[in-house]
Structure formats: structure tokens, C-alpha cells
Amino acid sequence: MEKKRIHVAAGVILSAGGNILLALRPQTAHQGGLWEFPGGKVETGEPVADALARELREELAISVTDCEQLIEVSHDYPDKSVLLDVWLVTAFTGEPVGNEGQTVRWVSPEKLSDYQFPAANVPIVEAVEKHLGVQAL
């Protein structure tokens, strides 16, 4: 039986100071206890940028004012498949908070490798580091 592919819009949210917002997945969620770039499912027929804006408004209470596509990642887990549509959010209004009880944290790009991410997020971390010119330590 073929696994259903879940289409997800995710945001690499940059602060004015150049830090990146990470969210901790709830222990009860798929890949729980790992860090992620915030976002959520794209509804059928919904433009990805609209889905990203909706999800970040719901999850973090911010409104995206500027973003650009960064990378697309397909990944197969044993129990599900995901298509991650990842956008670099370079401007937003509001102060991000974990509206759904999730821990959120601003992290310097150089410290991303200190955090544990789901396997599907590894190419995103690499793309962010490349895009921002982060040098490996």
C-alpha cells in the first residue's frame, strides 16, 4: 500500500538580527521531541505561500510580510511520506509565541547543528547554512 504524501509548508523565519526561529515538536507528535522549522499542512488547492502565512499566524501569531522559496524536500519515513515546501521568511509583523503550547527559540545560524531535527529537515539545515554563508566549525 502506498503511503500518503503530506504536503507541508515550512518557514525558516529570520529575525532582524539574523537568528532563526525553531519550534520543538510535542512528544506526542510524529518525530516528537525534535526541533523543526514552523509550518503545517497545505490544504488541497491552497497556494503554498498562503498555507505558510496561515500556519505561521495560527502557530506563532505572526503575519508574514516577505518570503521567498528556499528548498523543496521529499522524504519517506517508515510510516509516512512528506513533501516539505520551505520558504525563507525575511519579514513579518508580530512577536512569535508558541500559540499551541510549543517551545520556540531563536537560534543563531551557526548553532543550528547543535539541535536535533527530523531526518527530512537535514537538507533544510544545509540549505539555510549555504544560503546564509554559515561556515562549518
Short mmCIF file of C-alpha atoms in Angstrom, two decimals:
data_model
loop_
_atom_site.label_atom_id
_atom_site.label_comp_id
_atom_site.label_asym_id
_atom_site.label_seq_id
_atom_site.Cartn_x
_atom_site.Cartn_y
_atom_site.Cartn_z
CA MET A 1 0.00 0.00 0.00
CA GLU A 2 1.38 3.39 -0.99
CA LYS A 3 1.92 5.89 1.78
CA LYS A 4 0.03 9.15 1.58
CA ARG A 5 2.32 12.10 0.86
CA ILE A 6 1.71 15.00 3.23
CA HIS A 7 2.40 18.43 1.72
CA VAL A 8 3.83 20.80 4.33
CA ALA A 9 4.71 24.49 4.11
CA ALA A 10 7.58 25.34 6.47
CA GLY A 11 9.17 28.67 7.27
CA VAL A 12 12.79 29.46 8.01
CA ILE A 13 11.98 32.64 9.93
CA LEU A 14 14.79 35.18 10.17
CA SER A 15 14.86 37.85 12.87
CA ALA A 16 16.15 41.35 12.13
CA GLY A 17 19.35 40.26 13.91
CA GLY A 18 19.81 37.21 11.68
CA ASN A 19 18.65 34.49 14.09
CA ILE A 20 16.31 31.66 13.07
CA LEU A 21 13.16 30.60 14.90
CA LEU A 22 12.88 26.91 15.79
CA ALA A 23 9.94 25.09 17.37
CA LEU A 24 10.06 21.93 19.47
CA ARG A 25 7.70 19.19 18.27
CA PRO A 26 5.38 17.89 21.01
CA GLN A 27 6.40 14.49 22.42
CA THR A 28 3.05 13.06 21.25
CA ALA A 29 3.57 14.16 17.60
CA HIS A 30 5.28 12.28 14.77
CA GLN A 31 9.02 12.89 15.32
CA GLY A 32 8.14 14.30 18.76
CA GLY A 33 10.86 15.90 20.85
CA LEU A 34 12.82 17.07 17.81
CA TRP A 35 13.23 20.68 16.62
CA GLU A 36 11.66 21.91 13.40
CA PHE A 37 11.08 24.92 11.23
CA PRO A 38 7.49 26.05 11.95
CA GLY A 39 4.69 25.43 9.48
CA GLY A 40 1.97 22.96 8.69
CA LYS A 41 -0.13 21.12 6.13
CA VAL A 42 -1.07 22.68 2.82
CA GLU A 43 -4.80 22.25 2.13
CA THR A 44 -5.89 20.88 -1.27
CA GLY A 45 -5.81 23.70 -3.83
CA GLU A 46 -4.26 26.18 -1.40
CA PRO A 47 -1.27 28.19 -2.68
CA VAL A 48 1.81 27.25 -0.63
CA ALA A 49 2.63 30.86 0.35
CA ASP A 50 -0.94 31.24 1.63
CA ALA A 51 -0.67 28.00 3.63
CA LEU A 52 2.61 29.17 5.14
CA ALA A 53 1.12 32.53 6.13
CA ARG A 54 -1.96 30.82 7.64
CA GLU A 55 0.05 28.25 9.59
CA LEU A 56 2.50 30.82 10.99
CA ARG A 57 -0.39 33.08 12.00
CA GLU A 58 -2.11 30.14 13.78
CA GLU A 59 1.03 28.63 15.37
CA LEU A 60 3.09 31.72 16.17
CA ALA A 61 0.78 34.77 15.96
CA ILE A 62 2.91 36.43 13.28
CA SER A 63 1.96 37.80 9.86
CA VAL A 64 4.39 37.12 7.02
CA THR A 65 5.15 40.27 5.00
CA ASP A 66 8.01 38.96 2.84
CA CYS A 67 9.19 35.46 1.94
CA GLU A 68 10.90 33.54 -0.84
CA GLN A 69 11.06 29.86 -1.69
CA LEU A 70 14.23 28.21 -0.34
CA ILE A 71 14.07 24.45 -1.00
CA GLU A 72 11.67 21.57 -1.59
CA VAL A 73 12.36 18.30 0.20
CA SER A 74 10.69 14.92 -0.34
CA HIS A 75 11.32 12.41 2.41
CA ASP A 76 9.95 8.95 3.13
CA TYR A 77 9.67 7.89 6.76
CA PRO A 78 8.72 4.27 7.51
CA ASP A 79 5.16 5.36 8.35
CA LYS A 80 4.58 8.37 6.07
CA SER A 81 5.94 10.50 3.25
CA VAL A 82 6.33 14.26 3.37
CA LEU A 83 6.88 16.98 0.81
CA LEU A 84 8.34 19.99 2.59
CA ASP A 85 7.92 23.28 0.75
CA VAL A 86 10.37 25.50 2.63
CA TRP A 87 10.30 29.29 2.48
CA LEU A 88 12.71 31.85 3.88
CA VAL A 89 10.64 34.39 5.83
CA THR A 90 12.62 37.62 5.80
CA ALA A 91 9.97 39.99 7.17
CA PHE A 92 6.96 39.59 9.46
CA THR A 93 4.90 41.53 11.96
CA GLY A 94 4.13 40.42 15.49
CA GLU A 95 6.24 38.72 18.13
CA PRO A 96 6.40 34.92 17.70
CA VAL A 97 4.89 32.89 20.54
CA GLY A 98 4.08 29.18 20.82
CA ASN A 99 0.30 29.53 20.36
CA GLU A 100 -0.13 25.74 20.52
CA GLY A 101 1.97 25.32 23.67
CA GLN A 102 5.14 24.51 21.74
CA THR A 103 8.54 25.79 22.86
CA VAL A 104 10.02 28.26 20.39
CA ARG A 105 13.59 29.52 20.40
CA TRP A 106 15.69 31.97 18.39
CA VAL A 107 18.95 30.32 17.33
CA SER A 108 21.97 31.75 15.55
CA PRO A 109 22.54 30.08 12.16
CA GLU A 110 25.95 28.85 13.37
CA LYS A 111 24.22 26.91 16.19
CA LEU A 112 21.67 25.03 14.04
CA SER A 113 23.86 21.92 14.04
CA ASP A 114 23.56 21.81 17.86
CA TYR A 115 19.85 20.91 17.54
CA GLN A 116 18.25 17.57 16.66
CA PHE A 117 15.87 17.70 13.68
CA PRO A 118 13.72 15.08 11.95
CA ALA A 119 15.62 13.43 9.08
CA ALA A 120 13.54 15.32 6.49
CA ASN A 121 14.88 18.62 7.90
CA VAL A 122 18.58 17.85 7.38
CA PRO A 123 18.62 19.19 3.77
CA ILE A 124 16.83 22.32 5.03
CA VAL A 125 19.54 22.99 7.62
CA GLU A 126 22.15 22.52 4.89
CA ALA A 127 20.29 24.88 2.52
CA VAL A 128 19.96 27.53 5.25
CA GLU A 129 23.65 27.31 6.11
CA LYS A 130 24.59 27.60 2.43
CA HIS A 131 22.14 30.48 1.80
CA LEU A 132 23.37 32.42 4.82
CA GLY A 133 27.04 31.58 4.23
CA VAL A 134 27.49 29.75 7.54
CA GLN A 135 30.96 28.28 7.87
CA ALA A 136 31.30 24.82 9.41
CA LEU A 137 33.19 24.90 12.70
#
